[in-house]
Coordinates of C-alpha atoms in Angstrom, one line a residue:
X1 CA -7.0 -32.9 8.3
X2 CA -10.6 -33.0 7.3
X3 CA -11.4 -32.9 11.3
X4 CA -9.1 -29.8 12.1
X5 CA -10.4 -28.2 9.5
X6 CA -13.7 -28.5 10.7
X7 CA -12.7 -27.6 13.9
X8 CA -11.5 -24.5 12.9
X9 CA -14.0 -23.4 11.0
X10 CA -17.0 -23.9 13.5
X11 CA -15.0 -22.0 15.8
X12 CA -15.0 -19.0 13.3
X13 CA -18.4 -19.0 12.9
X14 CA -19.0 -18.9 16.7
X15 CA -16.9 -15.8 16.4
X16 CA -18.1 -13.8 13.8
X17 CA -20.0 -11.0 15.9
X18 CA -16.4 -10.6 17.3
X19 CA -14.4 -10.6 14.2
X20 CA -17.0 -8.0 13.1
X21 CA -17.0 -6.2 16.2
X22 CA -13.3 -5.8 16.5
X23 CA -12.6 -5.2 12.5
X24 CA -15.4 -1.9 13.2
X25 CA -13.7 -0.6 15.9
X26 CA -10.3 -0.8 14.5
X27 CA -11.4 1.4 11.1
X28 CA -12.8 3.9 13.7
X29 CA -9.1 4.7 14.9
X30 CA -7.4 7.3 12.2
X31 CA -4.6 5.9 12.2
X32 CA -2.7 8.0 9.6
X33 CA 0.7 8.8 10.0
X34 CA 1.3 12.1 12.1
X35 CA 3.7 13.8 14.0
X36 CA 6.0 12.1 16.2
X37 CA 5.4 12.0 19.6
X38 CA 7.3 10.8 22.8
X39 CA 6.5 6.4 22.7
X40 CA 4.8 7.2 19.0
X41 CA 6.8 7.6 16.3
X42 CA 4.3 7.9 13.8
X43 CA 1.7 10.1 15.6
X44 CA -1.0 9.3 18.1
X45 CA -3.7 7.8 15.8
X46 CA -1.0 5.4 15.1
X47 CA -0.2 4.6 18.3
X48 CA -4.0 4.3 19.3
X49 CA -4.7 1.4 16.7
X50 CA -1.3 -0.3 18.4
X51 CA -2.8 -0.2 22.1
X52 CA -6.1 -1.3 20.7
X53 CA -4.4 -4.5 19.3
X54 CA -2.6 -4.6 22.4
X55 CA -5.6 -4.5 24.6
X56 CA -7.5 -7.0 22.1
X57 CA -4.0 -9.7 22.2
X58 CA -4.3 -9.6 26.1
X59 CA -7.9 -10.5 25.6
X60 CA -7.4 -13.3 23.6
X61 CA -4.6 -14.5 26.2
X62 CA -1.6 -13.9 23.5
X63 CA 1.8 -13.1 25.5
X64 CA 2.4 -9.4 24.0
X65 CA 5.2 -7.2 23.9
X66 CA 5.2 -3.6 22.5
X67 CA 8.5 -2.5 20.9
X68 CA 8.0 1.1 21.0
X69 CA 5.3 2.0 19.6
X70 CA 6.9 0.8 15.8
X71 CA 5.9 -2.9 16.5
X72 CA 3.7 -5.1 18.6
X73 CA 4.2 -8.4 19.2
X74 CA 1.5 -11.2 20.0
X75 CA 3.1 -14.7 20.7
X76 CA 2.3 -18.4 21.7
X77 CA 4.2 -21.5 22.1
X78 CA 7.8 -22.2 23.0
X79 CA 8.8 -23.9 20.1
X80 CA 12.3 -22.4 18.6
X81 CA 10.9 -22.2 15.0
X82 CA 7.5 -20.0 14.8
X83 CA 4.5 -19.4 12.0
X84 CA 4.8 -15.7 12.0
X85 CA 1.7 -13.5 10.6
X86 CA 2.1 -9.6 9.8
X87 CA -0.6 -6.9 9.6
X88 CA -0.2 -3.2 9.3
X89 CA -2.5 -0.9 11.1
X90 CA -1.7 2.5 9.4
X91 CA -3.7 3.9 6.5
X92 CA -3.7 6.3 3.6
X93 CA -5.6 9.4 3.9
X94 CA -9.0 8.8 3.3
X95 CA -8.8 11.7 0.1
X96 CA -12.4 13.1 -0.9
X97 CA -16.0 11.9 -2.6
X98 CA -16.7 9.2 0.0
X99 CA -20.1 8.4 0.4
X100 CA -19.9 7.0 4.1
X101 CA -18.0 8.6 6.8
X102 CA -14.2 6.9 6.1
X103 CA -13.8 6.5 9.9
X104 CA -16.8 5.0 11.5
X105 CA -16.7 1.3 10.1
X106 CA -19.9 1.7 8.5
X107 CA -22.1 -1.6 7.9
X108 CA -24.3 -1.3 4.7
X109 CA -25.1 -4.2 2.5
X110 CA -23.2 -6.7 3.9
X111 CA -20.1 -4.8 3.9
X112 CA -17.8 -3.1 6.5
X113 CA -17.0 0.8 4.8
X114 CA -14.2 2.7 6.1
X115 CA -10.6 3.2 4.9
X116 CA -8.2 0.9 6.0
X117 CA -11.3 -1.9 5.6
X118 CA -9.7 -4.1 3.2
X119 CA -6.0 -2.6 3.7
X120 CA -5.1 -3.7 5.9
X121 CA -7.7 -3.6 9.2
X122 CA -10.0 -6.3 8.0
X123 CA -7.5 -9.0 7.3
X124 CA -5.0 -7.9 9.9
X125 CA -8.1 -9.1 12.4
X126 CA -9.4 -11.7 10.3
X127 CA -5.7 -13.5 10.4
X128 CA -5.4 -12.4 14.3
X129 CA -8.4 -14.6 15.2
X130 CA -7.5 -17.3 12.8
X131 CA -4.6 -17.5 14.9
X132 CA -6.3 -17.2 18.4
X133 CA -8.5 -20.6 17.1
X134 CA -5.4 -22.2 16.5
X135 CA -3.8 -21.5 19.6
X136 CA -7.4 -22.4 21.8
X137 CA -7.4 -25.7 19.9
X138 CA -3.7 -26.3 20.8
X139 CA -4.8 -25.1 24.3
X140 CA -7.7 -27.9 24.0
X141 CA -5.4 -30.9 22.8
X142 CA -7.2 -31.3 20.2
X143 CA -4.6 -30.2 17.7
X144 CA -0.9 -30.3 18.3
X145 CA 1.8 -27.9 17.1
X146 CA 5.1 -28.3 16.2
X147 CA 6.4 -23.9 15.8
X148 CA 5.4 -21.3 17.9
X149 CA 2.9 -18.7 17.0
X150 CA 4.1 -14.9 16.4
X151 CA 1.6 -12.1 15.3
X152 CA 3.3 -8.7 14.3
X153 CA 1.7 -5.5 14.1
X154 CA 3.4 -3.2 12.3
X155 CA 3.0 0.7 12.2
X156 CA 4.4 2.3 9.3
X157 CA 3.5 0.2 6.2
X158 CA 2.1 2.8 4.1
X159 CA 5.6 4.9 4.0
X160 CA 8.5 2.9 4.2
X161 CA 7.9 0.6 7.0
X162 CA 10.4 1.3 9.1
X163 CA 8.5 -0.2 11.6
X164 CA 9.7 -3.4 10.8
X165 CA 13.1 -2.0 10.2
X166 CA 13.4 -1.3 13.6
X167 CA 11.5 -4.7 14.6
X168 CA 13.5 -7.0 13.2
X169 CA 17.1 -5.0 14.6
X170 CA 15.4 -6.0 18.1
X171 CA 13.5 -9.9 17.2
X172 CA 14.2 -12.9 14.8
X173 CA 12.9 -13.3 11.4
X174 CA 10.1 -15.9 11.3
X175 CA 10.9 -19.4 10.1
X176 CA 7.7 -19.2 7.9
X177 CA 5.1 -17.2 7.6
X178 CA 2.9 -14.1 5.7
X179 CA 1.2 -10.6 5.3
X180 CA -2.7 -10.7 4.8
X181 CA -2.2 -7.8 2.7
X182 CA -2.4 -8.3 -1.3
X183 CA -3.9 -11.2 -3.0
X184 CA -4.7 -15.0 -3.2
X185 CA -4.2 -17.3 -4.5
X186 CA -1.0 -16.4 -2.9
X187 CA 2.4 -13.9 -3.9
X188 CA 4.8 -15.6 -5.1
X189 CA 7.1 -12.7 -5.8
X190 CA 6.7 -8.8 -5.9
X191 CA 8.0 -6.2 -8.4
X192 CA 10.8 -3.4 -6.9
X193 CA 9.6 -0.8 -4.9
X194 CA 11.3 2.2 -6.0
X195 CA 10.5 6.3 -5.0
X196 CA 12.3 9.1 -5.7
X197 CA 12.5 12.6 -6.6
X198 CA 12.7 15.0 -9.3
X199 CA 13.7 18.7 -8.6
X200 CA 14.5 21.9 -10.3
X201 CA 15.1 25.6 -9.1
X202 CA 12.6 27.8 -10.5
X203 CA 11.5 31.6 -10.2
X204 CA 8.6 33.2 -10.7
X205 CA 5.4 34.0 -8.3
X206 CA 3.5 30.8 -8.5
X207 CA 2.1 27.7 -5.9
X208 CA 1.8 24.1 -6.5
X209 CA 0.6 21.0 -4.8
X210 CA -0.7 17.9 -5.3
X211 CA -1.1 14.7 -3.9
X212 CA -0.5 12.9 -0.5
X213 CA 1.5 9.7 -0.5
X214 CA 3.9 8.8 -3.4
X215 CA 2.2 5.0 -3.6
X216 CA -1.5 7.1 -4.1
X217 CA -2.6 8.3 -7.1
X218 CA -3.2 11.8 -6.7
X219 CA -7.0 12.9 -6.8
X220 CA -6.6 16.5 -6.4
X221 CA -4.1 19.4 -7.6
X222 CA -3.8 23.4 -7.2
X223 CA -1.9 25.5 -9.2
X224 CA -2.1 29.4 -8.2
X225 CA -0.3 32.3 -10.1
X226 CA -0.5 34.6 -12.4
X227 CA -2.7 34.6 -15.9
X228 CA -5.7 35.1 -17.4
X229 CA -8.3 33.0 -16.1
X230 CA -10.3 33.4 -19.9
X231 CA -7.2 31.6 -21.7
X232 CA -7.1 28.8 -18.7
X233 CA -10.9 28.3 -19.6
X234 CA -10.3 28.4 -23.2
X235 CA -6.9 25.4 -22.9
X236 CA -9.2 23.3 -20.7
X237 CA -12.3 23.3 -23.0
X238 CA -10.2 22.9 -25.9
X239 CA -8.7 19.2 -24.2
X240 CA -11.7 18.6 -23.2
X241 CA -11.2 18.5 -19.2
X242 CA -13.9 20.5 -18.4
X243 CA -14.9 18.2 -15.7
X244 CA -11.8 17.4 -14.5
X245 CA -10.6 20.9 -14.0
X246 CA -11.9 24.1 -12.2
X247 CA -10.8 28.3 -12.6
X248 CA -11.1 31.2 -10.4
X249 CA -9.4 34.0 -8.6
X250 CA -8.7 33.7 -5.3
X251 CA -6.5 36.6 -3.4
X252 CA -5.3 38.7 -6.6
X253 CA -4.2 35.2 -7.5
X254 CA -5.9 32.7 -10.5
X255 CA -6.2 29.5 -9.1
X256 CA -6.8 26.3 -11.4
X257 CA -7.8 23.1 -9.4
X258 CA -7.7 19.4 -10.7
X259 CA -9.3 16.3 -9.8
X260 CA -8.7 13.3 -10.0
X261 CA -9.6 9.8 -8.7
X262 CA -7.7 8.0 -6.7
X263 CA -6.2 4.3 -6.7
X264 CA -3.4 2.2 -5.4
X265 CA 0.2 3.1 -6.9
X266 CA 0.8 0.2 -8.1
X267 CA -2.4 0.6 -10.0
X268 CA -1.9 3.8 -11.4
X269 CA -4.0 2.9 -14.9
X270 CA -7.2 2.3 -12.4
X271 CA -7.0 6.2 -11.4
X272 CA -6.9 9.2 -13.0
X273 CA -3.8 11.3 -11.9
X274 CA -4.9 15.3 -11.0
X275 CA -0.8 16.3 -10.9
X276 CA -1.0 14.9 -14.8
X277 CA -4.2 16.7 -15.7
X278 CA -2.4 19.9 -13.8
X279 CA 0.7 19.9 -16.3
X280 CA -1.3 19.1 -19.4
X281 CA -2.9 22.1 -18.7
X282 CA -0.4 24.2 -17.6
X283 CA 1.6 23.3 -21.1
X284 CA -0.7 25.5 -23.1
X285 CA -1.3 28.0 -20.9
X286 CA 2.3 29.0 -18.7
X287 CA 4.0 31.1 -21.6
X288 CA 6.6 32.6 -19.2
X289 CA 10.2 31.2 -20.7
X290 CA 12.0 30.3 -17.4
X291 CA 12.7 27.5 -15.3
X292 CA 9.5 26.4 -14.6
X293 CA 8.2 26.2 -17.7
X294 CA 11.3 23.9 -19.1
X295 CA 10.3 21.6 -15.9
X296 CA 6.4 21.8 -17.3
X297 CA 7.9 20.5 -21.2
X298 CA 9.8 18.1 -19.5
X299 CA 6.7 16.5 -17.8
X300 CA 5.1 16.9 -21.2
X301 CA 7.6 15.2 -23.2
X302 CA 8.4 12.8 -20.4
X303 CA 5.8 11.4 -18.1
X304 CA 2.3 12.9 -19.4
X305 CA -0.2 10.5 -19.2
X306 CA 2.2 7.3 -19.5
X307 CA 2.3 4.9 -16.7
X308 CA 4.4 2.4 -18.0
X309 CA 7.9 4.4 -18.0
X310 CA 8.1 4.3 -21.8
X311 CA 8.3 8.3 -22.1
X312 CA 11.3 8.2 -19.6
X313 CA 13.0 5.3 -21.5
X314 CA 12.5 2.7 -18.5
X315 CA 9.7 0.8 -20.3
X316 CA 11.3 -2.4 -18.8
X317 CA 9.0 -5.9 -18.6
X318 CA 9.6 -9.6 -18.1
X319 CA 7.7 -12.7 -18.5
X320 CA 7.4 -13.6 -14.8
X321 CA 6.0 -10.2 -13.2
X322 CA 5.0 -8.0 -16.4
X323 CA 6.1 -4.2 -17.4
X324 CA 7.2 -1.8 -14.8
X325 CA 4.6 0.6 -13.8
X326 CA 4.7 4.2 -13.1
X327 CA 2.8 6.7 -10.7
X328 CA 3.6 10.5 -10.3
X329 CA 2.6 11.1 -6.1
X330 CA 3.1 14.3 -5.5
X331 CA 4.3 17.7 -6.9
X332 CA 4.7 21.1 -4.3
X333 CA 6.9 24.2 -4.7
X334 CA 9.6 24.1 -1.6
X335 CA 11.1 27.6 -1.5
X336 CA 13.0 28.5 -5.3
X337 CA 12.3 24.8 -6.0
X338 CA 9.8 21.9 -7.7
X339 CA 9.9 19.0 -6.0
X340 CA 8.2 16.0 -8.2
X341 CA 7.8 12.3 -5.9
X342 CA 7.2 9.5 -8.2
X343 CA 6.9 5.6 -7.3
X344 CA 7.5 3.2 -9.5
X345 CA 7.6 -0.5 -9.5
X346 CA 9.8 -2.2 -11.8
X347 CA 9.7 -6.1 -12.6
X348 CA 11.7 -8.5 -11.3
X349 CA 14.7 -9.1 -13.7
X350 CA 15.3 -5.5 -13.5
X351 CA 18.0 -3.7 -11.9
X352 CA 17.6 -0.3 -10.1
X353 CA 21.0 0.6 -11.8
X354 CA 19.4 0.3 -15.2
X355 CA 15.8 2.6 -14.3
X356 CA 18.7 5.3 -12.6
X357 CA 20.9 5.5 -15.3
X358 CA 18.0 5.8 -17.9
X359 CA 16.1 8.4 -16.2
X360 CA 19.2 10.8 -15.2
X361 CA 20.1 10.5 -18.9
X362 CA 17.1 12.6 -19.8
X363 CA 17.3 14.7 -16.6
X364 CA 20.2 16.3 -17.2
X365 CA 19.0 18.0 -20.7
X366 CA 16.4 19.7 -18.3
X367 CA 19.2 20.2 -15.2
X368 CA 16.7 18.7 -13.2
X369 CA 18.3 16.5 -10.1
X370 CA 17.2 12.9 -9.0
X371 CA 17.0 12.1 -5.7
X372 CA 16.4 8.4 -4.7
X373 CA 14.1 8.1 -1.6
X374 CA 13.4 4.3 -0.9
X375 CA 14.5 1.1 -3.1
X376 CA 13.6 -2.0 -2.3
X377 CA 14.5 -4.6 -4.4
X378 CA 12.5 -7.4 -5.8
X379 CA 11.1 -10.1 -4.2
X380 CA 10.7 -13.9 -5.4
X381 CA 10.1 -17.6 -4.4
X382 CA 9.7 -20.7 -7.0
X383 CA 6.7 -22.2 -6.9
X384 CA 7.6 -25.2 -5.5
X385 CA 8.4 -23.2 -2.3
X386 CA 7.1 -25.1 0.8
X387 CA 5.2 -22.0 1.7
X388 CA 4.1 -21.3 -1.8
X389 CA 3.0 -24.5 -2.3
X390 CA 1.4 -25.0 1.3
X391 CA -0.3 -21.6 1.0
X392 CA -1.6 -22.0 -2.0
X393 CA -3.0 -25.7 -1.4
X394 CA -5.2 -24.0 1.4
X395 CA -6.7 -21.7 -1.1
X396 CA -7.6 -24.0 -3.4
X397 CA -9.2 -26.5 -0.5
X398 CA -11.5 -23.2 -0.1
X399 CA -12.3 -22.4 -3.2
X400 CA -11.4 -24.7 -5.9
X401 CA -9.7 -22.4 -8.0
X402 CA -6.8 -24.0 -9.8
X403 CA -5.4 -20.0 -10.1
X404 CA -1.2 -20.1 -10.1
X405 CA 0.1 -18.1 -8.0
X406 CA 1.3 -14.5 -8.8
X407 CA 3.8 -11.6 -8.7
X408 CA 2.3 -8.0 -7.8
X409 CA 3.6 -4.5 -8.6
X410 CA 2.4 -3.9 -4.5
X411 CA 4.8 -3.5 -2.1
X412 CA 4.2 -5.3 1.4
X413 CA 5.7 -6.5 4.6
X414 CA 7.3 -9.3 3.2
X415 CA 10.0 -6.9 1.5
X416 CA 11.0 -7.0 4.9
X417 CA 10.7 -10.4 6.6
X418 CA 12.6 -13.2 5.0
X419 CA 10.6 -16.4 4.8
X420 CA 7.3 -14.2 4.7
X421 CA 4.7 -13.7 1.1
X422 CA 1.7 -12.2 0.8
X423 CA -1.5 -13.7 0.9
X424 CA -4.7 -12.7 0.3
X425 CA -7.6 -11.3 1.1
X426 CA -8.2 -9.7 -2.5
X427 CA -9.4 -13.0 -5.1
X428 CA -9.4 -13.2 -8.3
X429 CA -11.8 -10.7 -9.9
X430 CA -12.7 -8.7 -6.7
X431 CA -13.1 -4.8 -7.3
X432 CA -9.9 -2.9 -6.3
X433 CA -10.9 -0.9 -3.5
X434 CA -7.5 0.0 -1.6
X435 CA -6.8 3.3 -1.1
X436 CA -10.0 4.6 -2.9
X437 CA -13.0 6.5 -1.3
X438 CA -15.7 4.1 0.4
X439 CA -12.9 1.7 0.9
X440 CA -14.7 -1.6 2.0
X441 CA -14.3 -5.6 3.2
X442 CA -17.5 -7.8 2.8
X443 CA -18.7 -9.8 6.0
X444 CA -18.5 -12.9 4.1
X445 CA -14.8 -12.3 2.8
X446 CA -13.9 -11.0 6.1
X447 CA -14.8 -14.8 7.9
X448 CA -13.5 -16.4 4.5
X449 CA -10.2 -15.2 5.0
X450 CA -10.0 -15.9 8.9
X451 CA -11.0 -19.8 8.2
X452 CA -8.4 -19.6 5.5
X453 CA -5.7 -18.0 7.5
X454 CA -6.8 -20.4 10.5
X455 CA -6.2 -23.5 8.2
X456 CA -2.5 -21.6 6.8
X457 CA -1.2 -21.0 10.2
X458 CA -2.2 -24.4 11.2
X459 CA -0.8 -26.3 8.1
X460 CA 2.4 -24.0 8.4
X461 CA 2.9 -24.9 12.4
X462 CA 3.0 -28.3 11.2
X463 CA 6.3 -29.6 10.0
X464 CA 7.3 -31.2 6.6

């Protein structure tokens, strides 16, 4: 083992200017969901990162098959049972206040900038060529393998994969496998993925809107009607949110505008939500007694600043994945109603049943309707898993960090895949940089991670 390990690892090094190369020109590609086109179902910037991949697997002398633009496929080996490894090459929007251009995989101090860097680019390449090393070795004779190597490129990650969806309707599930795409020292199990919607018809000549994804928190919100800009200066001044709010008249219209700062959704206590700043404000100042302002002492009473569901009554926690967490996306005005998206990840001895029933029990005081979007359920191997264990045994032969593994309150691909957890590239005490400006991968944890996934995908591939 010692051998193959160094093996692998000397071939890493000898690739780093490629690893580095290809991890640059992949942030450069905005691959942000768009609108559908014929062959690209989530837009062309999509579909550009997808052909990349395709172009760099053909390269690297994978057999590839594209399944419609949703999915890629990069395989070797004829073995019936496979090692399967699953990256995702959309991104967020890159939101505002970055410091670097978000799309030009900027190098500066030892670290690759741009969004999509650490989420999932960088270790979607990292685990690509740790799996090209272990295929040229195979190639070589100097290791053998006893399952097949599949990579998987997925599309849509970001908002609902149905990439995989529709991947996994046309190809097998893996026999083992992962997603570089959360944490080491490896996922054991992952809270419920849960987004929905809270509506209300309303009156009255106003605009909202705030936010971008449901699983972002929101960094910016604009609310235009009408009032007196002097008492909207006066309400923000008094709570203090002088910096985190602006006034002015725009169009015969007053405009307040929020900001925020932005974080992961299943990190919603790491940002600062705008769309809650918006409503704290607007609860002082809207005076009009209609619809809309019942909605606005609902979010009052209800949501606020809490991100932990105990103002809705869903304050749920258990010992093995911690208390549900809460994170209000997006709020716009659609037509004569106000549409509220909020994502929420609840632990793992919870039932969606339970957050429903709580949640439409304090709806219905307001008449406000619930609409559920997505719900995946919760996801969770023993520790004595061959994969957990195996997975985490590699981490600890690179580190020497006796960590246990973990459950997250992020969603990934392995939702999706049965036999797949996360793993990686985030350790212990690294910054949380996903989904926030000047997003960012370090050189040095970018060729970590592609020894590490090297030495998984090899240790996987080899039968108990």
């Amino acid at each position: 083992m010692e051998n193959v390990r160094k093996f692998i690892n000397e071939e890493i090094e000898n690739l780093k200017e490629d690893i580095i190369a290809s991890t640059v020109e992949l942030i450069k590609i905005k691959s942000v969901e768009s609108t559908a086109q014929d062959g690209m179902p989530f837009g062309k910037g999509v579909n550009d990162a997808l052909v990349f991949c395709e172009d760099l697997c053909q390269k690297l002398e994978f057999e590839t098959k594209n399944f419609d633009g949703y999915a890629l496929e990069a395989r070797f080996g004829e073995h019936s049972e496979d090692v399967c490894v699953i990256g995702h090459l959309d991104v967020v929007p890159e939101g505002d206040g970055w410091s670097v251009p978000p799309y030009e995989g900027v190098i500066k101090d030892g670290k690759i900038y741009g969004r999509g860097a650490i989420d999932d680019k960088g270790p979607t390449v990292a685990a690509l060529y740790g799996m090209y090393v272990v295929k040229k070795l195979a190639e070589e004779g100097k290791i053998s393998l006893d399952r097949a190597l599949r990579f998987v490129f997925g599309t849509n990650e970001e908002s609902g994969s149905k990439c995989l969806q529709y991947y996994f309707k046309k190809a097998k599930y893996p026999t083992v496998g992962f997603t570089p795409d959360a944490d080491f020292p490896v996922i054991q199990g992952e809270k419920g993925f849960l987004v929905f919607e809270l509506s209300k018809k309303v009156d009255g000549n106003f605009f909202i809107e705030g936010g971008e994804r449901p699983n972002m928190v929101p960094d910016r919100c604009i609310f235009k009607g009408i009032f007196d800009i002097q008492k909207a200066k006066d309400v923000i001044s008094k709570k203090g949110l002088e910096k985190k709010a602006e006034v002015y008249e725009e169009n015969g219209m007053a405009v307040i505008k929020t900001k925020g700062v932005s974080a992961h959704g299943s990190l919603p206590f790491k940002g600062e939500n705008a769309i809650s700043y918006m409503f704290d404000i607007l609860q002082d100042l809207y005076d009009r007694e209609d619809e809309f302002k019942r909605f606005v002492e609902f979010y009052d009473k209800h949501i606020g600043y809490d991100v932990f569901g105990k103002n809705l009554n869903i304050g749920f926690e258990d010992q093995k994945s911690g208390k549900l967490v809460l994170n209000v996306g997006m709020v716009r005005r659609e037509d004569d109603r106000i549409v509220l998206t909020i994502n929420i990840r609840y632990p793992v001895d919870t039932k969606y049943e339970d957050i429903e029933r709580e949640i439409k029990n304090i709806i219905k005081e307001y008449e406000i309707d619930y609409k559920q979007i997505t719900d995946m359920p919760p996801l969770y191997f023993e520790k004595d898993h061959f994969l957990i264990k195996t997975l985490l045994d590699v981490y600890k032969e690179f580190t020497g960090d006796e960590a246990q593994p973990i459950v997250i309150g992020g969603g990934t691909y392995a939702r999706w895949a049965k036999n797949v957890v996360a793993f990686g590239p985030n350790m212990p005490g690294d910054e949380e940089v996903a989904h926030q400006k000047d997003e960012y991968i370090s050189i040095e944890r970018l060729l970590m991670c592609a020894k590490i996934y090297a030495n998984a995908i090899y240790r996987l591939a080899k039968k108990e």
